[in-house]
Coordinates of C-alpha atoms in Angstrom, one line a residue:
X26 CA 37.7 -9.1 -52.7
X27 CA 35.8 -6.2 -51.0
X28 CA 38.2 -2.9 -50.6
X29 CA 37.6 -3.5 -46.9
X30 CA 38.7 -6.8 -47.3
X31 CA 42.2 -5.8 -49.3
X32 CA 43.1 -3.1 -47.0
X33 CA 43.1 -4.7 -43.8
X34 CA 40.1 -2.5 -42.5
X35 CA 37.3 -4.8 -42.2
X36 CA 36.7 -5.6 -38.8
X37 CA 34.5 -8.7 -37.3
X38 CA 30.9 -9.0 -38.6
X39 CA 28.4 -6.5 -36.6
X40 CA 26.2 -8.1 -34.2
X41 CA 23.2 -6.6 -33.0
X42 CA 22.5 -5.1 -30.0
X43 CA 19.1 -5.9 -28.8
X44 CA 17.3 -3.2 -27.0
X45 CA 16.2 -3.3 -23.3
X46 CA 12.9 -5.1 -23.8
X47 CA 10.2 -3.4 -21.3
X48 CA 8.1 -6.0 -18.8
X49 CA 5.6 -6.9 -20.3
X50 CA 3.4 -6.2 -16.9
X51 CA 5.3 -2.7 -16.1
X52 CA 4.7 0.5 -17.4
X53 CA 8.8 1.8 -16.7
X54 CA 8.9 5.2 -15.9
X55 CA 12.3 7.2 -15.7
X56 CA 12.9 9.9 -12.9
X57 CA 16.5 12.2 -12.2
X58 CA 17.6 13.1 -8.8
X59 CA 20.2 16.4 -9.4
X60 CA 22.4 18.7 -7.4
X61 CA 25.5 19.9 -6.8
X62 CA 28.0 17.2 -5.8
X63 CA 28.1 16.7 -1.8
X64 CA 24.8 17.8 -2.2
X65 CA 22.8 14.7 -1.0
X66 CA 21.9 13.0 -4.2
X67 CA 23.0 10.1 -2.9
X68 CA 20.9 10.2 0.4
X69 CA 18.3 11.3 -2.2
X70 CA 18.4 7.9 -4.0
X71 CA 18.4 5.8 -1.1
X72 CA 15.9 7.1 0.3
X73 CA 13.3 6.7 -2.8
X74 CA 14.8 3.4 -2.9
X75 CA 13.1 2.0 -0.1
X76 CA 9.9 2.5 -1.6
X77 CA 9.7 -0.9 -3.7
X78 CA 8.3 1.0 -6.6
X79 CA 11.5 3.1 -7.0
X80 CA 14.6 1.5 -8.9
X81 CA 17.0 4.6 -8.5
X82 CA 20.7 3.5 -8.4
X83 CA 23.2 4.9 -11.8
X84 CA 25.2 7.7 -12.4
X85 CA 25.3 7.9 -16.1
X86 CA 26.9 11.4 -16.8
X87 CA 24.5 11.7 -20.1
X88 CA 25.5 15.9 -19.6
X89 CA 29.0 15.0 -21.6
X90 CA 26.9 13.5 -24.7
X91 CA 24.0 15.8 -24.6
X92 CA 27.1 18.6 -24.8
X93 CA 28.7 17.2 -27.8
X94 CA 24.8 17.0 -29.5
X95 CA 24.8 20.7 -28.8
X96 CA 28.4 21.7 -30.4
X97 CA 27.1 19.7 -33.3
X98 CA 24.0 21.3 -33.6
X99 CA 25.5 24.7 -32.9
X100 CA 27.8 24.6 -36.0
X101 CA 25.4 26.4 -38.6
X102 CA 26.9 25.4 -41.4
X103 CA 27.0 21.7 -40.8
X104 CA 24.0 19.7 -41.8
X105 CA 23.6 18.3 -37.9
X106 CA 22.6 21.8 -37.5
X107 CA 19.9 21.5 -39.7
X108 CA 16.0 19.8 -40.0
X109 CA 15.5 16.9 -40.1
X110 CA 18.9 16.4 -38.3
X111 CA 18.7 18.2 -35.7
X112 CA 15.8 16.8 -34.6
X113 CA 16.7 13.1 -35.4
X114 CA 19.7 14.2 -33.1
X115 CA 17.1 14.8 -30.4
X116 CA 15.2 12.2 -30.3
X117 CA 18.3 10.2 -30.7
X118 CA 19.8 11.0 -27.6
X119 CA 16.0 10.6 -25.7
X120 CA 16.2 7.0 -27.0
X121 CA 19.7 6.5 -25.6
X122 CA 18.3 8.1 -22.0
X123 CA 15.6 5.4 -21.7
X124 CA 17.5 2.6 -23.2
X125 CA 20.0 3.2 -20.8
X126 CA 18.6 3.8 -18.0
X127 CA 15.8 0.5 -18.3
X128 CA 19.3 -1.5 -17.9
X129 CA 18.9 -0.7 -14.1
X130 CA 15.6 -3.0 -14.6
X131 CA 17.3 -6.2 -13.2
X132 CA 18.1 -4.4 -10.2
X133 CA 14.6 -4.0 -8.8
X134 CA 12.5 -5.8 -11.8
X135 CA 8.9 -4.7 -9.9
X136 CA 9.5 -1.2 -10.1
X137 CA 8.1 1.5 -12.1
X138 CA 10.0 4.3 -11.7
X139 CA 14.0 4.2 -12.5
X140 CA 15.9 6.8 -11.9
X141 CA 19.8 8.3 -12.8
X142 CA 21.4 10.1 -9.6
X143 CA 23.9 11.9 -11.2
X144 CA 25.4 15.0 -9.0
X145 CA 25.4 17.5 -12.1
X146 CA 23.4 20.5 -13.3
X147 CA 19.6 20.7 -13.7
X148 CA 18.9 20.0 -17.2
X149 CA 16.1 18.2 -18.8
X150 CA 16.8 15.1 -20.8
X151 CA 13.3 13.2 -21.3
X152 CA 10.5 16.1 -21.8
X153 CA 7.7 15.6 -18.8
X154 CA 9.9 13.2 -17.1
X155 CA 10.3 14.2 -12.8
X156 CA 13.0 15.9 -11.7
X157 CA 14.1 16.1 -8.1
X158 CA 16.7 19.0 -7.4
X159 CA 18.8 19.0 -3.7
X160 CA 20.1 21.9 -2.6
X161 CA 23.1 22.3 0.1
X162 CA 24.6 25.4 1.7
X163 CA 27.7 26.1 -0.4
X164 CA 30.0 26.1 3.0
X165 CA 28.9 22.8 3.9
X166 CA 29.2 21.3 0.4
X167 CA 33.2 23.3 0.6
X168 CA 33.7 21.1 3.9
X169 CA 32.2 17.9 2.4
X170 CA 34.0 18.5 -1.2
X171 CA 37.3 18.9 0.7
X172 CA 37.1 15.2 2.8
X173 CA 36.2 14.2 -0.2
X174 CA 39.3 14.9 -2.4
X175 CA 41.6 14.6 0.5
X176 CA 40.8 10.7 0.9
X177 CA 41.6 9.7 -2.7
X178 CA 44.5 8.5 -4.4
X179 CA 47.2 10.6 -5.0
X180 CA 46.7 10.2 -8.8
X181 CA 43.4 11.7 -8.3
X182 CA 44.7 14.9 -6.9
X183 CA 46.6 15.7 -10.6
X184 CA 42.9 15.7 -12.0
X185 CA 40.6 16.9 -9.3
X186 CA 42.9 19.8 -8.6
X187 CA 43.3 22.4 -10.7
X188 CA 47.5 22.8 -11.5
X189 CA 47.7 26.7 -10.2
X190 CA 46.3 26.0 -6.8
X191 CA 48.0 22.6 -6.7
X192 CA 51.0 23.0 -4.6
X193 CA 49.2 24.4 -1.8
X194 CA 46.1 22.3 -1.7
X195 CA 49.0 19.3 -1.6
X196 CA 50.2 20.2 2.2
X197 CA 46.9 20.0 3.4
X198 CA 46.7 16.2 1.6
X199 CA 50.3 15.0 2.9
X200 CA 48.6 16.2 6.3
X201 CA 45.5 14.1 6.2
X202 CA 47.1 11.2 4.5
X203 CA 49.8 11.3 7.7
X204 CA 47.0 11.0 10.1
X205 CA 43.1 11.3 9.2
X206 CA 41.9 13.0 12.6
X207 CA 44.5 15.7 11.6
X208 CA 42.2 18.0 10.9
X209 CA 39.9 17.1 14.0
X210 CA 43.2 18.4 16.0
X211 CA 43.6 21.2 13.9
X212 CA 40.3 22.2 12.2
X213 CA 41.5 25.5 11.9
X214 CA 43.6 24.3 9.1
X215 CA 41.1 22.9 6.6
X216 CA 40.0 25.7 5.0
X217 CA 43.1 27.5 5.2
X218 CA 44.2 27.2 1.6
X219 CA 42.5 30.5 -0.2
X220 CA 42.6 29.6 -4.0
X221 CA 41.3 25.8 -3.0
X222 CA 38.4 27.8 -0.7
X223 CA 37.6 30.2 -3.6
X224 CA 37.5 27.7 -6.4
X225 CA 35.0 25.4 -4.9
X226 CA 32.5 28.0 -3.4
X227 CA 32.9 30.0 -6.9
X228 CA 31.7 27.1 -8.8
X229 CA 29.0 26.3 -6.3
X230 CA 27.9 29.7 -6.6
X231 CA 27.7 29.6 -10.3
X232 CA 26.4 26.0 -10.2
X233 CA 23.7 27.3 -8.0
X234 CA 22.7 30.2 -10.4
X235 CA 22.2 28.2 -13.2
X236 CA 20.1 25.8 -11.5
X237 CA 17.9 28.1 -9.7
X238 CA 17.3 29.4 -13.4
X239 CA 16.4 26.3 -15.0
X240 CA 14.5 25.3 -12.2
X241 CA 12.3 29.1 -12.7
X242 CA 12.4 27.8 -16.6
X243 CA 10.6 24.3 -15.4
X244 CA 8.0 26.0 -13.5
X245 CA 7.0 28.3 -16.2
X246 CA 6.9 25.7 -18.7
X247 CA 9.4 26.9 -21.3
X248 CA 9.6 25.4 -24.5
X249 CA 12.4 22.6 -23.4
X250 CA 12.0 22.6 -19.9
X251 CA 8.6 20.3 -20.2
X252 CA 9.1 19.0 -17.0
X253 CA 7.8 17.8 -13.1
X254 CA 10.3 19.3 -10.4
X255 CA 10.8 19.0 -6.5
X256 CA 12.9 21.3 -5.2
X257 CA 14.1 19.8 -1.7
X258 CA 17.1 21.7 0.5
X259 CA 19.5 19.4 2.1
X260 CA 18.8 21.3 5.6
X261 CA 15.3 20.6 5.6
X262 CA 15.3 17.0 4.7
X263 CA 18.0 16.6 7.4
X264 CA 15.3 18.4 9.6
X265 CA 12.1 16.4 8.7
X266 CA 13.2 13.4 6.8
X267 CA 10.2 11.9 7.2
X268 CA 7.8 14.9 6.1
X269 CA 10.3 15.1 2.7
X270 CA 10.7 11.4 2.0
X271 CA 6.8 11.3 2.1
X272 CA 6.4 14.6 -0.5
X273 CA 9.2 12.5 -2.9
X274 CA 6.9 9.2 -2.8
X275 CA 3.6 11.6 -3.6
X276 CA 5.7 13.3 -6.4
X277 CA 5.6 10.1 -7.9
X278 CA 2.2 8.7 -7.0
X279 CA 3.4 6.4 -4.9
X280 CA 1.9 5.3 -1.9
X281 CA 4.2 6.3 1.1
X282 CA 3.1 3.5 3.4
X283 CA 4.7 1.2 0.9
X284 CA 7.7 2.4 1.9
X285 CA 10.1 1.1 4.1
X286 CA 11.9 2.8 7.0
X287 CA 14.5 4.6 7.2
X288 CA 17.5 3.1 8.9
X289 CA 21.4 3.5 9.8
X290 CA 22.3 0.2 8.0
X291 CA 20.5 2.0 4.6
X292 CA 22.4 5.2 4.9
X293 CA 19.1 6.8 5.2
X294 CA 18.5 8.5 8.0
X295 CA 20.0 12.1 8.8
X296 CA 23.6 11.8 9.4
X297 CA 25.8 9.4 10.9
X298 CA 26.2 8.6 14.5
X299 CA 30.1 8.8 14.6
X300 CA 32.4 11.1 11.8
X301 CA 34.3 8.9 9.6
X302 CA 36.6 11.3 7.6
X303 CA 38.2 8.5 5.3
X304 CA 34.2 7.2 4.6
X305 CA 32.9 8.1 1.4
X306 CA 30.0 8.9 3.8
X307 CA 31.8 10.9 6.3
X308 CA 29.7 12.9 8.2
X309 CA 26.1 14.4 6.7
X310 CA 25.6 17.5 9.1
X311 CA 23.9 20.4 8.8
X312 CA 26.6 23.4 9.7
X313 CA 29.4 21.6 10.2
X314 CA 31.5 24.0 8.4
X315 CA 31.4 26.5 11.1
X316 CA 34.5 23.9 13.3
X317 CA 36.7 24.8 10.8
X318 CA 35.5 28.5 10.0
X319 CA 38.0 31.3 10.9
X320 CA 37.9 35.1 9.8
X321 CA 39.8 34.9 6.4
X322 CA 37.5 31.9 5.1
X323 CA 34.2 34.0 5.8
X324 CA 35.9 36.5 3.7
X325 CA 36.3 34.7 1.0
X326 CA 33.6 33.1 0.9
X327 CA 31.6 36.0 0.7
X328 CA 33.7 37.1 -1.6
X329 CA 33.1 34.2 -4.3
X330 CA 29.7 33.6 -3.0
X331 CA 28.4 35.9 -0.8
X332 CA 25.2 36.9 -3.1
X333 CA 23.9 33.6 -3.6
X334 CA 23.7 32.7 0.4
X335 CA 21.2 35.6 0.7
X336 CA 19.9 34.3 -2.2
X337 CA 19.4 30.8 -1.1
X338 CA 18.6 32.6 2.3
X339 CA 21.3 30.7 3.7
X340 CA 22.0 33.8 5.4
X341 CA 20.4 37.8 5.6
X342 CA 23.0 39.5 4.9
X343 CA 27.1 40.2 4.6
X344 CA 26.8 40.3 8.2
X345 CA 28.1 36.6 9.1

């Protein structure tokens, strides 16, 4: 007997996993839509969506294996770190990209391009592949981020939360999950908890730094930033959603009368009609952190993100 067998270790005979076959009639093509989240990416996807030729739905999070490629590969005196490895480790996880991706296929079978959605950092997975980036005001995405978190579960809190800034950020949660429109009656309350206001424009800020620095990496053609990119700002697209949705179809070579229009019962058009704050789409205004503003939230927000506003020409100076 097999020393599998005798130990007790042998599991049930492997069965293979066929691959994601393409159509045989279309060329599949794989595009990422990226951004900080309550950036848009979502509004993003639907939007290329109703062009028939666009299959973008998934979030697949491929950022947490691509990471663990790179430890392994950073480890200089493991062999992963090595040739022919490292490359095999490459190409590897391109392979897993695609394959993973094409099982959107049955979705939208006629499309060419599919696409993953995922609100995370600009980074390129597939070499020459079409990257669209979304950029929101940091203050806006704060607002947004904070509905967010204050609608889930109250098991979500323990891991969306940070520990040190818990027990404060908690009073503003038994408040909204007492009454929903409490911050409506008392908007002057929202962003009243500093560490929680801090933390989330921080990592915005740094968010926005990196991406702003891969995107100046794309554009000059680094060796492994190969790629196409759109840069669209969330303010903009709220502005002229027709002018943008056109430039995203033409990004793609795709014919933007195919497309069809944009409507409230998509989610595609610029906002919603009535606030919703328990709706996982809520709101989608431009400014609509300046209800809740007050003189010790400017301050620390310019604090934690002050540079990258003027930046981001969100605004011209301090002065706000």
């Amino acid at each position: 007997m097999p020393l599998l067998d005798r130990l007790g270790l042998r599991t049930k005979t492997p069965v293979a996993v066929a691959a994601p076959e393409r159509d045989a009639a279309i060329a599949h093509e794989f595009l990422f839509v990226r951004g900080h989240p309550r950036s848009g990416t979502n509004w993003v996807g639907a939007l290329l969506n109703l062009h028939p030729q666009v299959n973008c739905w998934g979030e697949f999070h491929f950022e947490d294996i691509r990471n663990a490629i790179d430890g392994l590969q950073n480890i200089p005196w493991q062999i992963t770190a090595r040739e022919p490895l490292k490359t095999i480790l490459d190409q590897s996880f391109e392979d897993l990209v695609r394959r993973s991706i094409l099982t959107l296929k049955s979705r939208k079978p006629q499309a060419r391009w599919i696409g993953d959605r995922t609100p995370r950092g600009l980074r390129v997975f597939l070499q020459k592949a079409p990257y669209i980036l979304i950029i929101r005001d940091g203050r806006d995405v704060l607002v947004s981020w904070t509905f967010h978190i204050l609608r889930q579960k109250p098991h979500a809190i323990d891991v969306l939360v940070p520990a040190d800034i818990r027990p404060s950020f908690q009073k503003l949660y038994d408040r909204f999950q007492a009454d929903s429109e409490h911050f409506a009656k008392h908007p002057e309350e929202l962003l009243s908890d500093e560490g929680w206001v801090r933390m989330v424009v921080d990592r915005w800020a740094n968010w926005m730094r990196i991406d702003l620095d891969a995107a100046a990496k794309i554009q000059a053609g680094e060796t492994g930033h190969e790629a196409r990119l759109l840069q669209i700002r969330y303010e903009d697209l709220h502005a002229d959603t027709e002018s943008w949705r056109r430039r995203m179809y033409e990004f793609l070579d795709l014919n933007p009368a195919q497309a069809a229009p944009i409507s409230g019962e998509s989610r595609t058009s610029a906002g919603f009609e009535k606030e919703d704050p328990m709706s996982f789409w809520r709101h989608g205004q431009v400014g609509d952190w300046k209800k809740y503003s007050n003189d010790r939230f400017k301050q620390w927000v310019k604090d934690a993100a002050g540079d990258e506003l003027v930046r981001l020409k969100y605004e011209t100076s301090d002065n706000w």
